[in-house]
Amino acid sequence: MITALVPGSFDPPTYGHLDIVGRCAGLFDRVVVAVANNPAKNPLFDAAERVQLLQGCCGAWPNVEVASFDGLLVDFVRQTGADVIVKGLRVVTDFEYELQLAQMNRRLSGTVTLFVPTNAEFGYLSSSLVKEVAAFGGSVEGLVPPTVVLALKERLANER
Ligand code: PNS
């Protein structure tokens, strides 16, 4: 039984994230989507909201669970009994930073990180861009699931 842990900020989840989670669901016995509780990053959605949004998007995959974590990722890897960390790579510049994280996590705990290239269709997509486009009233349909489109509209309307 192999468990993959897919960590991230997911603020908010995009179809790029879901593409990686879905492929992991087909490759591994169990997948834990791990939402980093990072208040210092001043997220638009708090960790509980991001977990709820992801749970709503992952219902089609019975072997996928969603949880949030505080502190070091490798401690959460140990807690969940995960065997590998999986990260998506969009472009070459992602690799430099992700390699640093992977090597640090390996040093801290011996955990291996596997990289999965994102679908080219989502190569330019990021949560930050989605938030920026949505904040200025642009359409993010087709980039994030409909529940996330709605959550963004509600949150941004309340912030105005
Ligand atoms: O979606 P992101 O922002 O690229 O995800 C980055 C994340 C949350 C996976 C990374 O920042 C992380 O693992 N944070 C937890 C704290 C930690 O373990 N830091 C040391 C990393 S080597």
PDB file of C-alpha atoms and ligand atoms in Angstrom:
ATOM      1  CA  MET A   1       0.000   0.000   0.000  1.00  0.00           C
ATOM      2  CA  ILE A   2       1.705   3.162  -1.209  1.00  0.00           C
ATOM      3  CA  THR A   3       0.549   6.566   0.072  1.00  0.00           C
ATOM      4  CA  ALA A   4       1.420   9.774  -1.768  1.00  0.00           C
ATOM      5  CA  LEU A   5       1.194  13.133  -0.061  1.00  0.00           C
ATOM      6  CA  VAL A   6       0.454  16.118  -2.319  1.00  0.00           C
ATOM      7  CA  PRO A   7       1.248  19.297  -0.354  1.00  0.00           C
ATOM      8  CA  GLY A   8       0.568  22.899  -1.218  1.00  0.00           C
ATOM      9  CA  SER A   9      -1.031  26.183  -0.312  1.00  0.00           C
ATOM     10  CA  PHE A  10      -4.058  25.628  -2.587  1.00  0.00           C
ATOM     11  CA  ASP A  11      -5.170  29.259  -2.102  1.00  0.00           C
ATOM     12  CA  PRO A  12      -7.368  28.543  -4.009  1.00  0.00           C
ATOM     13  CA  PRO A  13      -7.237  25.065  -5.629  1.00  0.00           C
ATOM     14  CA  THR A  14      -6.979  25.226  -9.445  1.00  0.00           C
ATOM     15  CA  TYR A  15      -7.499  22.707 -12.235  1.00  0.00           C
ATOM     16  CA  GLY A  16      -3.679  22.484 -12.340  1.00  0.00           C
ATOM     17  CA  HIS A  17      -3.649  21.135  -8.772  1.00  0.00           C
ATOM     18  CA  LEU A  18      -6.580  18.809  -9.474  1.00  0.00           C
ATOM     19  CA  ASP A  19      -4.827  17.423 -12.547  1.00  0.00           C
ATOM     20  CA  ILE A  20      -1.911  16.338 -10.326  1.00  0.00           C
ATOM     21  CA  VAL A  21      -4.193  14.957  -7.584  1.00  0.00           C
ATOM     22  CA  GLY A  22      -6.250  13.015 -10.133  1.00  0.00           C
ATOM     23  CA  ARG A  23      -3.202  11.435 -11.686  1.00  0.00           C
ATOM     24  CA  CYS A  24      -1.885  10.507  -8.240  1.00  0.00           C
ATOM     25  CA  ALA A  25      -5.263   8.914  -7.454  1.00  0.00           C
ATOM     26  CA  GLY A  26      -4.698   6.597 -10.417  1.00  0.00           C
ATOM     27  CA  LEU A  27      -1.077   5.824  -9.551  1.00  0.00           C
ATOM     28  CA  PHE A  28      -1.118   5.337  -5.762  1.00  0.00           C
ATOM     29  CA  ASP A  29      -3.273   3.367  -3.320  1.00  0.00           C
ATOM     30  CA  ARG A  30      -3.925   6.362  -1.094  1.00  0.00           C
ATOM     31  CA  VAL A  31      -3.452  10.083  -1.654  1.00  0.00           C
ATOM     32  CA  VAL A  32      -3.346  12.716   1.069  1.00  0.00           C
ATOM     33  CA  VAL A  33      -3.782  16.283  -0.156  1.00  0.00           C
ATOM     34  CA  ALA A  34      -1.991  18.342   2.497  1.00  0.00           C
ATOM     35  CA  VAL A  35      -3.026  21.982   2.857  1.00  0.00           C
ATOM     36  CA  ALA A  36      -0.343  24.110   4.524  1.00  0.00           C
ATOM     37  CA  ASN A  37      -1.743  26.296   7.283  1.00  0.00           C
ATOM     38  CA  ASN A  38       0.388  29.341   6.566  1.00  0.00           C
ATOM     39  CA  PRO A  39      -1.262  32.445   8.122  1.00  0.00           C
ATOM     40  CA  ALA A  40       2.004  34.379   7.614  1.00  0.00           C
ATOM     41  CA  LYS A  41       1.352  34.206   3.844  1.00  0.00           C
ATOM     42  CA  ASN A  42      -1.925  36.056   4.448  1.00  0.00           C
ATOM     43  CA  PRO A  43      -4.063  33.612   2.440  1.00  0.00           C
ATOM     44  CA  LEU A  44      -7.379  34.640   0.894  1.00  0.00           C
ATOM     45  CA  PHE A  45      -8.984  31.458   2.285  1.00  0.00           C
ATOM     46  CA  ASP A  46      -8.063  30.037   5.674  1.00  0.00           C
ATOM     47  CA  ALA A  47      -6.849  26.439   5.901  1.00  0.00           C
ATOM     48  CA  ALA A  48     -10.276  25.044   6.883  1.00  0.00           C
ATOM     49  CA  GLU A  49     -11.876  26.776   3.882  1.00  0.00           C
ATOM     50  CA  ARG A  50      -9.212  25.449   1.524  1.00  0.00           C
ATOM     51  CA  VAL A  51      -9.718  21.924   2.894  1.00  0.00           C
ATOM     52  CA  GLN A  52     -13.472  22.252   2.342  1.00  0.00           C
ATOM     53  CA  LEU A  53     -13.021  23.527  -1.224  1.00  0.00           C
ATOM     54  CA  LEU A  54     -10.646  20.657  -2.033  1.00  0.00           C
ATOM     55  CA  GLN A  55     -12.914  18.043  -0.457  1.00  0.00           C
ATOM     56  CA  GLY A  56     -15.703  19.309  -2.693  1.00  0.00           C
ATOM     57  CA  CYS A  57     -13.472  18.841  -5.755  1.00  0.00           C
ATOM     58  CA  CYS A  58     -12.008  15.422  -4.885  1.00  0.00           C
ATOM     59  CA  GLY A  59     -15.223  13.471  -4.273  1.00  0.00           C
ATOM     60  CA  ALA A  60     -14.785  11.456  -7.487  1.00  0.00           C
ATOM     61  CA  TRP A  61     -11.606   9.848  -6.139  1.00  0.00           C
ATOM     62  CA  PRO A  62     -12.402   7.519  -3.210  1.00  0.00           C
ATOM     63  CA  ASN A  63      -8.722   7.059  -2.329  1.00  0.00           C
ATOM     64  CA  VAL A  64      -8.087  10.799  -1.887  1.00  0.00           C
ATOM     65  CA  GLU A  65      -8.330  12.502   1.511  1.00  0.00           C
ATOM     66  CA  VAL A  66      -7.714  16.139   2.358  1.00  0.00           C
ATOM     67  CA  ALA A  67      -6.223  17.536   5.559  1.00  0.00           C
ATOM     68  CA  SER A  68      -4.402  20.626   6.749  1.00  0.00           C
ATOM     69  CA  PHE A  69      -1.104  20.729   8.594  1.00  0.00           C
ATOM     70  CA  ASP A  70       0.952  23.142  10.673  1.00  0.00           C
ATOM     71  CA  GLY A  71       4.716  23.190  10.916  1.00  0.00           C
ATOM     72  CA  LEU A  72       7.111  21.064   8.935  1.00  0.00           C
ATOM     73  CA  LEU A  73       5.842  19.071   5.987  1.00  0.00           C
ATOM     74  CA  VAL A  74       8.073  16.115   6.870  1.00  0.00           C
ATOM     75  CA  ASP A  75       6.407  15.853  10.303  1.00  0.00           C
ATOM     76  CA  PHE A  76       3.029  15.585   8.580  1.00  0.00           C
ATOM     77  CA  VAL A  77       4.448  13.002   6.176  1.00  0.00           C
ATOM     78  CA  ARG A  78       5.399  10.914   9.222  1.00  0.00           C
ATOM     79  CA  GLN A  79       1.997  11.454  10.899  1.00  0.00           C
ATOM     80  CA  THR A  80       0.066  10.300   7.853  1.00  0.00           C
ATOM     81  CA  GLY A  81       2.399   7.393   7.092  1.00  0.00           C
ATOM     82  CA  ALA A  82       2.976   8.703   3.567  1.00  0.00           C
ATOM     83  CA  ASP A  83       5.703   7.062   1.477  1.00  0.00           C
ATOM     84  CA  VAL A  84       6.396   9.858  -0.990  1.00  0.00           C
ATOM     85  CA  ILE A  85       5.750  13.550  -1.519  1.00  0.00           C
ATOM     86  CA  VAL A  86       4.431  14.466  -4.977  1.00  0.00           C
ATOM     87  CA  LYS A  87       4.773  17.954  -6.454  1.00  0.00           C
ATOM     88  CA  GLY A  88       3.664  19.224  -9.831  1.00  0.00           C
ATOM     89  CA  LEU A  89       6.086  21.092 -12.078  1.00  0.00           C
ATOM     90  CA  ARG A  90       4.762  23.646 -14.544  1.00  0.00           C
ATOM     91  CA  VAL A  91       7.862  25.264 -15.979  1.00  0.00           C
ATOM     92  CA  VAL A  92      11.630  24.934 -15.632  1.00  0.00           C
ATOM     93  CA  THR A  93      11.799  27.757 -13.089  1.00  0.00           C
ATOM     94  CA  ASP A  94       9.535  25.735 -10.751  1.00  0.00           C
ATOM     95  CA  PHE A  95      12.181  23.028 -10.730  1.00  0.00           C
ATOM     96  CA  GLU A  96      14.881  25.157  -9.093  1.00  0.00           C
ATOM     97  CA  TYR A  97      12.777  25.960  -6.022  1.00  0.00           C
ATOM     98  CA  GLU A  98      11.136  22.543  -5.841  1.00  0.00           C
ATOM     99  CA  LEU A  99      14.515  20.824  -6.000  1.00  0.00           C
ATOM    100  CA  GLN A 100      15.650  22.867  -2.986  1.00  0.00           C
ATOM    101  CA  LEU A 101      12.552  21.863  -1.004  1.00  0.00           C
ATOM    102  CA  ALA A 102      12.902  18.221  -2.066  1.00  0.00           C
ATOM    103  CA  GLN A 103      16.535  18.076  -1.016  1.00  0.00           C
ATOM    104  CA  MET A 104      15.837  19.763   2.322  1.00  0.00           C
ATOM    105  CA  ASN A 105      12.956  17.372   3.016  1.00  0.00           C
ATOM    106  CA  ARG A 106      15.174  14.431   2.081  1.00  0.00           C
ATOM    107  CA  ARG A 107      17.855  15.666   4.469  1.00  0.00           C
ATOM    108  CA  LEU A 108      15.332  16.210   7.271  1.00  0.00           C
ATOM    109  CA  SER A 109      13.602  12.855   7.057  1.00  0.00           C
ATOM    110  CA  GLY A 110      14.786  10.782   4.117  1.00  0.00           C
ATOM    111  CA  THR A 111      11.436  11.320   2.360  1.00  0.00           C
ATOM    112  CA  VAL A 112      11.600  11.114  -1.416  1.00  0.00           C
ATOM    113  CA  THR A 113       9.839  13.729  -3.571  1.00  0.00           C
ATOM    114  CA  LEU A 114       8.486  12.748  -6.976  1.00  0.00           C
ATOM    115  CA  PHE A 115       7.823  15.405  -9.607  1.00  0.00           C
ATOM    116  CA  VAL A 116       4.889  15.170 -12.009  1.00  0.00           C
ATOM    117  CA  PRO A 117       4.795  17.545 -14.980  1.00  0.00           C
ATOM    118  CA  THR A 118       1.495  19.417 -15.118  1.00  0.00           C
ATOM    119  CA  ASN A 119      -0.682  19.124 -18.159  1.00  0.00           C
ATOM    120  CA  ALA A 120       0.663  21.703 -20.679  1.00  0.00           C
ATOM    121  CA  GLU A 121      -2.825  23.208 -20.751  1.00  0.00           C
ATOM    122  CA  PHE A 122      -2.227  24.441 -17.192  1.00  0.00           C
ATOM    123  CA  GLY A 123       1.419  25.429 -17.550  1.00  0.00           C
ATOM    124  CA  TYR A 124       0.755  29.134 -16.973  1.00  0.00           C
ATOM    125  CA  LEU A 125      -1.816  28.665 -14.230  1.00  0.00           C
ATOM    126  CA  SER A 126      -1.169  29.657 -10.619  1.00  0.00           C
ATOM    127  CA  SER A 127      -3.352  30.420  -7.603  1.00  0.00           C
ATOM    128  CA  SER A 128      -1.797  33.907  -7.413  1.00  0.00           C
ATOM    129  CA  LEU A 129      -2.753  34.719 -11.017  1.00  0.00           C
ATOM    130  CA  VAL A 130      -6.251  33.357 -10.474  1.00  0.00           C
ATOM    131  CA  LYS A 131      -6.657  35.625  -7.425  1.00  0.00           C
ATOM    132  CA  GLU A 132      -5.334  38.645  -9.303  1.00  0.00           C
ATOM    133  CA  VAL A 133      -7.582  38.109 -12.333  1.00  0.00           C
ATOM    134  CA  ALA A 134     -10.619  37.486 -10.101  1.00  0.00           C
ATOM    135  CA  ALA A 135      -9.846  40.537  -7.934  1.00  0.00           C
ATOM    136  CA  PHE A 136      -9.926  42.774 -11.015  1.00  0.00           C
ATOM    137  CA  GLY A 137     -13.193  41.250 -12.204  1.00  0.00           C
ATOM    138  CA  GLY A 138     -11.768  38.952 -14.918  1.00  0.00           C
ATOM    139  CA  SER A 139     -13.210  35.511 -15.618  1.00  0.00           C
ATOM    140  CA  VAL A 140     -11.478  32.522 -14.020  1.00  0.00           C
ATOM    141  CA  GLU A 141     -13.982  30.009 -15.369  1.00  0.00           C
ATOM    142  CA  GLY A 142     -12.217  26.972 -16.815  1.00  0.00           C
ATOM    143  CA  LEU A 143      -9.193  27.627 -14.577  1.00  0.00           C
ATOM    144  CA  VAL A 144     -10.784  26.634 -11.263  1.00  0.00           C
ATOM    145  CA  PRO A 145     -13.842  24.478 -10.480  1.00  0.00           C
ATOM    146  CA  PRO A 146     -17.247  26.237 -10.350  1.00  0.00           C
ATOM    147  CA  THR A 147     -17.364  25.992  -6.525  1.00  0.00           C
ATOM    148  CA  VAL A 148     -14.064  27.901  -6.378  1.00  0.00           C
ATOM    149  CA  VAL A 149     -15.322  30.511  -8.878  1.00  0.00           C
ATOM    150  CA  LEU A 150     -18.250  31.085  -6.516  1.00  0.00           C
ATOM    151  CA  ALA A 151     -16.088  31.162  -3.378  1.00  0.00           C
ATOM    152  CA  LEU A 152     -13.774  33.730  -5.030  1.00  0.00           C
ATOM    153  CA  LYS A 153     -16.727  35.923  -6.030  1.00  0.00           C
ATOM    154  CA  GLU A 154     -18.142  35.832  -2.505  1.00  0.00           C
ATOM    155  CA  ARG A 155     -14.815  36.448  -0.764  1.00  0.00           C
ATOM    156  CA  LEU A 156     -13.745  39.265  -3.082  1.00  0.00           C
ATOM    157  CA  ALA A 157     -17.165  40.934  -2.894  1.00  0.00           C
ATOM    158  CA  ASN A 158     -16.899  40.888   0.914  1.00  0.00           C
ATOM    159  CA  GLU A 159     -13.395  42.353   0.760  1.00  0.00           C
ATOM    160  CA  ARG A 160     -14.412  45.313  -1.391  1.00  0.00           C
TER     161      ARG A 160
HETATM  162  O1  PNS B   1       1.724  25.523  -3.085  1.00  0.00           O
HETATM  163  P1  PNS B   1       3.074  25.927  -2.554  1.00  0.00           P
HETATM  164  O2  PNS B   1       2.994  27.295  -1.928  1.00  0.00           O
HETATM  165  O3  PNS B   1       4.144  25.791  -3.586  1.00  0.00           O
HETATM  166  O4  PNS B   1       3.436  24.892  -1.381  1.00  0.00           O
HETATM  167  C1  PNS B   1       4.624  25.027  -0.651  1.00  0.00           C
HETATM  168  C2  PNS B   1       4.590  24.114   0.600  1.00  0.00           C
HETATM  169  C3  PNS B   1       3.387  24.462   1.447  1.00  0.00           C
HETATM  170  C4  PNS B   1       4.497  22.670   0.148  1.00  0.00           C
HETATM  171  C5  PNS B   1       5.917  24.366   1.379  1.00  0.00           C
HETATM  172  O5  PNS B   1       6.039  25.718   1.650  1.00  0.00           O
HETATM  173  C6  PNS B   1       5.961  23.583   2.687  1.00  0.00           C
HETATM  174  O6  PNS B   1       6.246  22.401   2.673  1.00  0.00           O
HETATM  175  N1  PNS B   1       5.654  24.254   3.815  1.00  0.00           N
HETATM  176  C7  PNS B   1       5.627  23.641   5.125  1.00  0.00           C
HETATM  177  C8  PNS B   1       6.799  24.107   5.992  1.00  0.00           C
HETATM  178  C9  PNS B   1       8.058  23.322   5.681  1.00  0.00           C
HETATM  179  O7  PNS B   1       8.116  22.115   5.792  1.00  0.00           O
HETATM  180  N2  PNS B   1       9.094  24.059   5.241  1.00  0.00           N
HETATM  181  C10 PNS B   1      10.369  23.478   4.874  1.00  0.00           C
HETATM  182  C11 PNS B   1      10.351  23.014   3.431  1.00  0.00           C
HETATM  183  S1  PNS B   1      11.837  22.281   2.964  1.00  0.00           S
END
